[in-house]
Structures are given as C-alpha cells and as structure tokens.
Amino acid sequence: MTANTLNDTNEASVHDSTTELGHDEHHDHKMTGLKRWLLTTNHKDIGTLYLWFAFIMFLTGGALAMVIRAELFQPGLQLVEPDFFNQLTTVHGLIMVFGAIMPAFTGFANWMLPMMVGAPDMALPRMNNWSFWILPFAFAILLSSFFMESGAPNFGWTFYAPLSTTYSNGSTAFFVFAVHIMGISSIMGAINVIVTIMNMRAPGMTYMKMPLFVWTFFITAYLLIAVMPVLAGVVTMLLTDTYFGTSFFDAAGGGDPVMFQHIFWFFGHPEVYIMILPAFGIISTIIPAFSRKRLFGYSSMVYATSSIAFLSFIVWAHHMFTTGMPLFGELFFMYCTMLIAVPTGVKVFNWVATMWRGALTFETPMLFSIAFVILFTIGGFSGLMLAMTPVDFQYHDTYFVVAHFHYVLVTGSLFSIYAGAYYWLPKWTGHMYSNTLSKWHFWCSLISVNLLFFPMHFLGLAGMPRRIPDYALQFADFNKWVSIGGFAFGLSQLIFLAVVIKCIRGGEKAPAKPWDGAIGLEWTVASPAPYHTFSTPPPQKDIDNADQHEH
Amino acid sequence: MGKHKPIWLVLVSLVFINPAWAEMRLNLTEGATAVSKEVYDLHMLVLYICTAIGVVVFGAMFWSIAFHRKSKGVKPADFHESTKVEILWTTIPIVILIGMAVPATHTLIAMEDNTNSDVTIQITGSQWKWHYKYFDQDIEYYSVLSTPREQYQNQQETTVEKGINYLLEVDKPLVIPANKKVRFLITSDDVIHSWWVPAFAVKQDANPGFINEAWTNVDEPGVYRGQCAELCGKDHGFMPIVVEVKSVADYEVWLEEQKQLIVKAAEAEKASLSDSMSMPELMQLGETTYLAHCAACHQPSGLGLAPVFPALKGSPMATTGSITDHIDIVVNGKAGTAMQSYRKQLSLKEIAAVVTYERNAWGNDTGELVQSANVKVVSGDEQ
C-alpha cells in the first residue's frame, strides 16, 4: 500500500513539474464537482472534508443545545416533553464528541501532518477516503432515529445499562450501529496517522525534531487504537443484552450494571484525552509563534503528553465514585487522578514560560490560545476538585460537572480548534481572514461562553442535578443567564462561518508565511498550499529551522 | 474609565439589590452532619488552593501580556529550556497534592465506615419514586413527588403559581431520628438511580440487583431535601427526596403512629373485601389513583407514550381482554418492561378502582365493575 502511494505521488510530482494541465486531465485527484470530493485520496481534500463535516455537526449539535437551553430558560415544562429532552441531551453529547471535536482534529491531522513532517500525503490515502466517507452515514443513522417511532437515543451519551438495554425506547440498535461506524472511522484515521508519522517523516526529521503538534497527534492516535475497540465491545454487549437475551449487565442473569460503567469509562477516560491532547499540540504551535520565542521545555512537553496518556488508562473509575466502590478502589483512583494535575500543570507552566519575556502580539489565533490557557486551566481546577472522592460525592452528576467538562471541551478543545483554524486559514485558502470579523468572533465567543458555563458551577454547588428538564425555583435566576449566554454563544459561531466563507472567496493575498514568528515546514510552501506538496523531501536546512526543540 | 464610573456603580448595585440574590446560593452547602462539614471544609481548601495557583499562573501570564508585548518595542528573550525549573514545578505541585490528599483520605475513611448503626433503612429506587423500608419495624412505604401536575406542565399558558418547594416535595417523607447513626441500604428495582441529600453529603447509586451502603448522623431536627442524581429515564427530574429529621422522642411517637396506621390499613383491606362499591365511587377513586400513579407513563389521556408506554385507551387489555389478566398486570407488573408491580404500592380498593377506571374511561366503556375481592383472588395471600 505504502509502495503504491509513493508510486502514485511520484507520478504526480513528475506531472507537476511538466504540465499542470496534462496532470489534471488524467489524474483522478483533480476530478471536478462531487466526484472530486467523493473519490479524493488527497490529504488536503480529505482534511477539508473533515473540517466542514465537523463544523456542520457542530452547528447541528449546537442547535440541539439551543432547544435544551430554551426549555431550561425558566422553571416548568414549556417546549419539550421530558423524554424528548433526554433525547436532545443524549444526541447533543454524541454529536459534539464524535461528530464535531474528533473529526475536526482529524481534519487538522490530515491537512497538517504530511506538511509538517515533509511527506507528500498520508501513508494510506484510500483508507483515508474511506475513514471520512463512512462518517456521514454514521450520523445520518443516528439523526434519523429522531424521525422514527422509537425516537432518538434517550439514555445519555454515556448510555448506562440497563436504561439503554431493558428500559430503552427501541433506539439502541441504531445507536449501536452508528457508534460502530464512528469507531471504525476513528481507528482507520488513527492507523493512518501512526503509519504516516512512523514511515513518512522526511529524512533527517528524527522523533525529537518533530513539531509538538505531530507528537500530540501521534500519542492521540495510539490512545484511539487502544480504546475504540473497547467502545465497540461495550456497545456490542449492549446490543446482545437488548436484543439477543444475554445478561452482561443484568444482575438477574448473573451480570452487573456497574461492569458496564467500568468498560465504558475504560474507553471514556482516554477518550477525554483524545479530545484534548491535539489541542495541546495546536496551542504549543501558536503561542511560540506570537511570542516570537521558542516553545519552552519541548522535551518536557513530550514527556508530559506521554505521561498524561499513560495515566489516562488508570483513572477511569473516578467517574464512578458513587457506584459503591470499595474504599481501596476509591483511594487508588483518587490518587491517580490527582496525579494527572502534575503533567498538566507542567504544560500550562511551559506555555506561560514561553510567553514570559517574549515579544507578544495578539492576532486572533493568539487571542484564542491565551483564552484557551486560562479557561482550560479553570476546567483543570474544577477537575482537581472533582478528583477528591469525598467532595465528588457532592459534585457528581450536578451542573458542576457540566461546567467542568464544558470548560475543558468548549473553551479547551473548541477554542484550540478555532485558534488553529485562524492560524492556518491563510495556508489553506491563500487569503488572509477578515481581521475585524475574527476579532468580533473571538470577543463575542469569549464573553458569551463564560456567561454560559461559569454560572453552571454555582448551579451545581447549589445542588442542581444534570440532565433534568425542569428544576426547583432557587435555580431559576442562574438558568436564565446561562440560557442567554447559550443563545449568544450559538449566534457568535455564525460569525466564524462568515469569516471562513469570506476568506475562501477572497481577501488579501496571503504570503507563504504570514506570521513572522511561525516555524514549521508548512510555511515553506506557497499559500494556498499547492495540491501536492513535498513530492521531494524538504532540505535538511528547512527541517532544522522548523525544529521546536534545538536551534 | 473614570467618566463611566457612575454607570458601572448603578449596574453593579442593580445586580446585587435584586432580591432574588438573597435566596440564591453560590456555594456548596455546609450541611447538617459532621461529615458534610468536613466535606465542605475540604471543598473550600481545594478551592482556595486552586485560586492561589490561578492567581500566580494567570498573574505571570497577564504580566507578560501587559509588559512583554511587541508594540512596546521589547526584544524576545531566547531561553527555552531549564531542567531546574522543570523539576521545581513538578515537585511543588506534588507536595501541594499530598497536602490535599491527606485530609481527603481521612474524610473518605470516615464516610465509608458503615459499622455500628442505630437504625437501618432500605432505600429502593424505581421509576420514578423512592421506597423506604425500616428494618425490624415492619414499616415500609413509597415516597412520590407531590407537586401538582398543573404546576410543571406549562406547555399552555397557565396561571398556576409554583409552590415554594416546587419539585422538591413528596407525599410521605423519609423520617429518621436526630443524633443517631442511620444506615441506608440502597438498591433499585429497575434502572440505576442515585439517592442524594446534599445536607448529609450522601450520594449513593441505587443499582438493580446490588445493595450499596451509606450512613448519616444528623445533628439538628429539620427537613432536608434532595433529588435523584442519576439519569433514570423520562421523569428523572421528578423524583425528589425529602428527609424529615425528628428528635428521638418525636421519632418514637412517629413510629407508633405508623404502626397504628398499618393496623388500620390492614383492617380497611379486610373490610373492603366484603365491600361493594358503586360505579361512580370506583371511577372517582380510580381517577385519583390513576393520575397519581399511572398517568406519568400512560398519560392522563390514556394514550401512553409510544413506543415504551402503551396506550390504554382502546387497548384490548383494558377492553375485550379478561379482567383477571388486567388485574394481574397491575398487581404483578410485567417482567422485562417498565411496568412495575403495584402490589405494595396500592391497596386492594385502589387497584380495584384503577382497573375499573381504565376499563371505563376514555371511551373504553366496558361497563365492568371490579371490586376488592376480585383483586384479592389474583393477588393471593401476599397482600
């Protein structure tokens, strides 16, 4: 497969150097219209597809959240029935995790990894095409269940048995099938990332010369390969429990509903890091660029990322402190979870040290990155609080948890995605984005996201459980503000859509390297990046210049 | 900034003068037990530590943002590594974490000590109510949300005022004595629920087929409210917990009352066997019982909620089917579905009335009457 690919791209490079037109005519890469996108094996095209898909899913999941916040605007049931409310929260979670954040990062991986390691394409381009094109079907299946008699999955994105088995509304089969397809897609994507990084780095780029961005995606891909099969296993057990009379999770047949949670969270906790490690990579690229200073502590960043990945496998049961674990188990998982604060702290300290005595400018990617560091750290603080078992008994399953993971996933992962998108938009489109509009996007998002999620901490501490369609009167005032913040945040994301469309259609021409402090092989090629890059490996000089580690 | 000051003052004071703030809580409750106070202290400790770290880290960041900007003409430094610093900021957090782990371990060990209890109560969650059973006392009862439907079904404009304990009130609260160690054995009949009373710092999952333990020892008599904390289906938001803590003397009085009530209920059951109720009587009692216990799933209209909760209106089960089968389903529930057993939840008379109601309401009009004696035949001696 790899040999074929290389052959393919060699052929392409020959055509590139002779006549662009002749190349277009018979090379399948440049078909026009729908076929180009359906059959493409080009990493840039597939990256674009992933990014657009993720954004569309983000708007879809966001629309569901808008309905949730509208229902919670005031006490009482006004708009939706409780059962439909549960469908909304469930599908909102599934879409945002599997449809928005993860595909967006895969989009970044596709676009940037080959360019960053000086490779002509991903190692397995046809599989790359597949891993994208099965995704829309997965989500079509998931979303279509809204229109069936059963309704959509209503058991929470964590689908705890037996609510999702014996007591399910009949949507379990669609749900399981959709998750299987998402899992296959992720595994194929991860294999591609690993093979590309291991085999296709330009000669002279050793592992410790790779940009930190590449390192984080590398480690993330290993996490994916390790845990996606576990997810596939647990949904299959769910399926057979529901439809084929097994009793994995049914005490009446010798099973155990808590075992479901152990298996699910053995997938679920590394999954959390799957959604944040790439963010660390993006932020570690952008902060040095706009501080005009090398990344502080490159190797400690690599080790911290690896430690976080390792620890992520031995902390899963901190999601389950109230399930009736033995004292020893609770202590073990509490200590391990607290330990994660150490490598995470190292990362934050390194970013701050990178900014320290730099020469800072505040372009939109940098603004999002600074907001990331502060707000992600706030999410980290609440994570540390949640790690303490005795207090977790109070926080667990309240809005405090909702606040925590939205700080980590929205102001964390999503903000890093925005930072990365603004940073590389000139490379992707060949145009500079509208500075004014992008600043509007940033400030509107920043203010509204905090209005949306910060009061949730107070709601949780005051005792509001999560996943309820109606609440006691003392929670009314904060919920109103949270909803207003939610609507504002939702609307603000449309500004981003406007910026991107405007940027694709035109604007100031972008130079090959629009950011004076940026390093990396991607800035050595023209903007927009040519359809084929690095058909011949980059010179050692460029690789050395791109090195975040030594200079 | 200076000339905007008055506007800011007005805005800020408007926010704080708002009377709603007075009753709004921002922080975790200190609770009503020694353990809950320890938990609160732990929460505050971690909060202060995080705030302090935040001030230092964000302070350094904002310092850079303010003073190390290119527009001020600074030249970037070129340091990018320091093993010394890396070791320092790995070790200091570890020391801080140990400082947090020690008190946390201490509190956790205390919380998990379920021995030497004075009173034991079994708590069983089911969709969407709690069942309390006092060990060695023969007292057991269900506790169900008592907020009237009109208060929360607001799809149409309504003028119904919401009560002060909206969604946090039940028909029969759990009653426990103050200053006694009360142990809870927590389990579930169907899906996973979670029994949570913030004032006790007790949150324990109710797992079907397994029993979890928790305990509390409340200092002051009073009423404490909580909610189910684990998503358990449609009405997860509508299964509150109310605990009434009484002084030991009052608790003893309450126990006596309950025992007398049980005797009276048994007598009433016996009497109802020979009783023959008229259609209007049965329909009236049937409607009340139906709305309280059945309407959450089968809906007041009898149309159910497809596909999980079947319609009763026009259903063969409630029209042409045999009365015995109908009673059987109500008394024993239906295995593998959400239909639970009402044997212990309703009296013979109530079951008779509700079956009559279901067979005659919404145009089902079978004209059939069901009496307590008919139910007794199906339910047998266990009643």
mmCIF file of C-alpha atoms in Angstrom, chain B residues 33-177:
data_model
loop_
_atom_site.group_PDB
_atom_site.id
_atom_site.type_symbol
_atom_site.label_atom_id
_atom_site.label_comp_id
_atom_site.label_asym_id
_atom_site.label_seq_id
_atom_site.Cartn_x
_atom_site.Cartn_y
_atom_site.Cartn_z
ATOM 1 C CA THR B 33 -23.753 16.482 59.751
ATOM 2 C CA ALA B 34 -20.154 16.270 60.951
ATOM 3 C CA VAL B 35 -19.213 14.532 57.696
ATOM 4 C CA SER B 36 -20.888 17.103 55.475
ATOM 5 C CA LYS B 37 -18.994 19.855 57.299
ATOM 6 C CA GLU B 38 -15.721 18.022 56.726
ATOM 7 C CA VAL B 39 -16.616 17.697 53.059
ATOM 8 C CA TYR B 40 -17.393 21.400 52.919
ATOM 9 C CA ASP B 41 -14.037 22.254 54.520
ATOM 10 C CA LEU B 42 -12.270 20.038 52.023
ATOM 11 C CA HIS B 43 -14.123 21.750 49.187
ATOM 12 C CA MET B 44 -13.085 25.173 50.466
ATOM 13 C CA LEU B 45 -9.479 24.029 50.959
ATOM 14 C CA VAL B 46 -9.161 22.873 47.349
ATOM 15 C CA LEU B 47 -10.974 25.951 46.116
ATOM 16 C CA TYR B 48 -8.529 28.245 47.951
ATOM 17 C CA ILE B 49 -5.506 26.291 46.729
ATOM 18 C CA CYS B 50 -6.770 26.416 43.134
ATOM 19 C CA THR B 51 -7.485 30.132 43.450
ATOM 20 C CA ALA B 52 -3.987 30.766 44.768
ATOM 21 C CA ILE B 53 -2.371 28.775 41.958
ATOM 22 C CA GLY B 54 -4.615 30.570 39.494
ATOM 23 C CA VAL B 55 -3.559 33.974 40.785
ATOM 24 C CA VAL B 56 0.133 33.117 40.432
ATOM 25 C CA VAL B 57 -0.095 31.467 36.997
ATOM 26 C CA PHE B 58 -2.567 33.887 35.434
ATOM 27 C CA GLY B 59 -0.679 36.748 37.125
ATOM 28 C CA ALA B 60 2.529 35.745 35.339
ATOM 29 C CA MET B 61 0.587 35.448 32.117
ATOM 30 C CA PHE B 62 -1.079 38.826 32.388
ATOM 31 C CA TRP B 63 2.261 40.353 33.333
ATOM 32 C CA SER B 64 3.670 39.065 30.045
ATOM 33 C CA ILE B 65 0.598 40.255 28.179
ATOM 34 C CA ALA B 66 0.920 43.722 29.702
ATOM 35 C CA PHE B 67 4.673 44.253 29.563
ATOM 36 C CA HIS B 68 6.222 41.796 27.130
ATOM 37 C CA ARG B 69 4.402 42.932 24.036
ATOM 38 C CA LYS B 70 5.998 43.667 20.727
ATOM 39 C CA SER B 71 4.243 47.013 20.494
ATOM 40 C CA LYS B 72 6.313 48.177 23.464
ATOM 41 C CA GLY B 73 9.406 47.501 21.436
ATOM 42 C CA VAL B 74 10.679 44.596 23.532
ATOM 43 C CA LYS B 75 13.078 42.092 22.023
ATOM 44 C CA PRO B 76 12.179 38.476 22.755
ATOM 45 C CA ALA B 77 14.481 36.586 25.096
ATOM 46 C CA ASP B 78 15.812 33.318 23.732
ATOM 47 C CA PHE B 79 15.741 30.945 26.721
ATOM 48 C CA HIS B 80 13.698 27.851 26.021
ATOM 49 C CA GLU B 81 14.744 25.202 28.470
ATOM 50 C CA SER B 82 15.657 24.813 32.119
ATOM 51 C CA THR B 83 15.808 21.443 33.798
ATOM 52 C CA LYS B 84 15.967 23.128 37.186
ATOM 53 C CA VAL B 85 12.703 24.977 36.656
ATOM 54 C CA GLU B 86 11.016 21.858 35.248
ATOM 55 C CA ILE B 87 11.973 19.846 38.314
ATOM 56 C CA LEU B 88 10.782 22.660 40.569
ATOM 57 C CA TRP B 89 7.358 22.924 39.009
ATOM 58 C CA THR B 90 6.933 19.169 39.033
ATOM 59 C CA THR B 91 7.845 18.822 42.716
ATOM 60 C CA ILE B 92 5.877 21.748 44.134
ATOM 61 C CA PRO B 93 2.528 20.517 42.718
ATOM 62 C CA ILE B 94 3.242 17.029 44.081
ATOM 63 C CA VAL B 95 3.765 18.485 47.559
ATOM 64 C CA ILE B 96 0.545 20.510 47.283
ATOM 65 C CA LEU B 97 -1.335 17.413 46.092
ATOM 66 C CA ILE B 98 -0.122 15.407 49.077
ATOM 67 C CA GLY B 99 -1.358 18.231 51.298
ATOM 68 C CA MET B 100 -4.796 17.792 49.737
ATOM 69 C CA ALA B 101 -4.792 14.003 49.659
ATOM 70 C CA VAL B 102 -4.183 13.592 53.399
ATOM 71 C CA PRO B 103 -7.378 15.283 54.657
ATOM 72 C CA ALA B 104 -9.335 13.792 51.739
ATOM 73 C CA THR B 105 -8.249 10.285 52.710
ATOM 74 C CA HIS B 106 -9.150 10.974 56.327
ATOM 75 C CA THR B 107 -12.672 12.147 55.428
ATOM 76 C CA LEU B 108 -13.200 9.316 52.968
ATOM 77 C CA ILE B 109 -12.303 6.649 55.525
ATOM 78 C CA ALA B 110 -14.808 8.200 57.946
ATOM 79 C CA MET B 111 -17.508 8.283 55.268
ATOM 80 C CA GLU B 112 -17.035 4.647 54.345
ATOM 81 C CA ASP B 113 -17.340 3.376 57.935
ATOM 82 C CA ASN B 114 -20.810 1.867 57.910
ATOM 83 C CA THR B 115 -20.459 -0.056 61.172
ATOM 84 C CA ASN B 116 -22.328 0.394 64.471
ATOM 85 C CA SER B 117 -25.501 1.928 63.158
ATOM 86 C CA ASP B 118 -28.581 2.508 65.341
ATOM 87 C CA VAL B 119 -31.227 2.431 62.641
ATOM 88 C CA THR B 120 -31.166 0.676 59.271
ATOM 89 C CA ILE B 121 -33.387 1.687 56.389
ATOM 90 C CA GLN B 122 -33.564 0.071 52.987
ATOM 91 C CA ILE B 123 -33.998 2.540 50.153
ATOM 92 C CA THR B 124 -35.215 1.231 46.811
ATOM 93 C CA GLY B 125 -35.436 3.411 43.747
ATOM 94 C CA SER B 126 -37.851 2.662 40.948
ATOM 95 C CA GLN B 127 -39.056 4.707 38.011
ATOM 96 C CA TRP B 128 -39.756 7.445 39.458
ATOM 97 C CA LYS B 129 -40.267 7.094 43.188
ATOM 98 C CA TRP B 130 -38.433 6.010 46.293
ATOM 99 C CA HIS B 131 -39.415 3.171 48.618
ATOM 100 C CA TYR B 132 -38.353 3.215 52.275
ATOM 101 C CA LYS B 133 -38.332 0.123 54.458
ATOM 102 C CA TYR B 134 -37.431 0.276 58.151
ATOM 103 C CA PHE B 135 -35.592 -2.803 59.361
ATOM 104 C CA ASP B 136 -37.089 -4.523 62.438
ATOM 105 C CA GLN B 137 -40.090 -2.230 62.318
ATOM 106 C CA ASP B 138 -42.387 -3.618 59.619
ATOM 107 C CA ILE B 139 -42.791 -0.110 58.291
ATOM 108 C CA GLU B 140 -42.448 0.482 54.585
ATOM 109 C CA TYR B 141 -43.901 2.960 52.155
ATOM 110 C CA TYR B 142 -43.394 4.742 48.841
ATOM 111 C CA SER B 143 -42.449 8.389 48.590
ATOM 112 C CA VAL B 144 -43.670 10.179 45.470
ATOM 113 C CA LEU B 145 -43.441 13.736 44.095
ATOM 114 C CA SER B 146 -46.371 15.763 45.407
ATOM 115 C CA THR B 147 -46.063 18.876 43.251
ATOM 116 C CA PRO B 148 -49.322 19.004 41.269
ATOM 117 C CA ARG B 149 -49.007 18.401 37.531
ATOM 118 C CA GLU B 150 -50.590 21.773 36.715
ATOM 119 C CA GLN B 151 -47.562 23.462 38.253
ATOM 120 C CA TYR B 152 -44.996 21.955 35.888
ATOM 121 C CA GLN B 153 -46.949 21.127 32.723
ATOM 122 C CA ASN B 154 -46.705 24.649 31.317
ATOM 123 C CA GLN B 155 -46.981 23.931 27.595
ATOM 124 C CA GLN B 156 -50.111 26.048 27.555
ATOM 125 C CA GLU B 157 -50.151 29.403 29.297
ATOM 126 C CA THR B 158 -51.180 28.704 32.849
ATOM 127 C CA THR B 159 -51.732 30.885 35.839
ATOM 128 C CA VAL B 160 -50.924 28.185 38.378
ATOM 129 C CA GLU B 161 -48.460 29.592 40.885
ATOM 130 C CA LYS B 162 -45.476 27.349 41.630
ATOM 131 C CA GLY B 163 -45.104 26.430 45.313
ATOM 132 C CA ILE B 164 -42.073 27.294 47.395
ATOM 133 C CA ASN B 165 -40.807 23.694 47.347
ATOM 134 C CA TYR B 166 -41.657 23.192 43.680
ATOM 135 C CA LEU B 167 -40.384 19.752 42.540
ATOM 136 C CA LEU B 168 -38.718 19.202 45.921
ATOM 137 C CA GLU B 169 -41.790 17.963 47.825
ATOM 138 C CA VAL B 170 -43.154 14.440 48.363
ATOM 139 C CA ASP B 171 -46.293 12.860 49.760
ATOM 140 C CA LYS B 172 -44.513 10.903 52.512
ATOM 141 C CA PRO B 173 -41.002 11.955 53.510
ATOM 142 C CA LEU B 174 -38.409 9.622 54.940
ATOM 143 C CA VAL B 175 -38.342 10.091 58.733
ATOM 144 C CA ILE B 176 -35.153 9.494 60.707
ATOM 145 C CA PRO B 177 -34.060 10.315 64.270
#
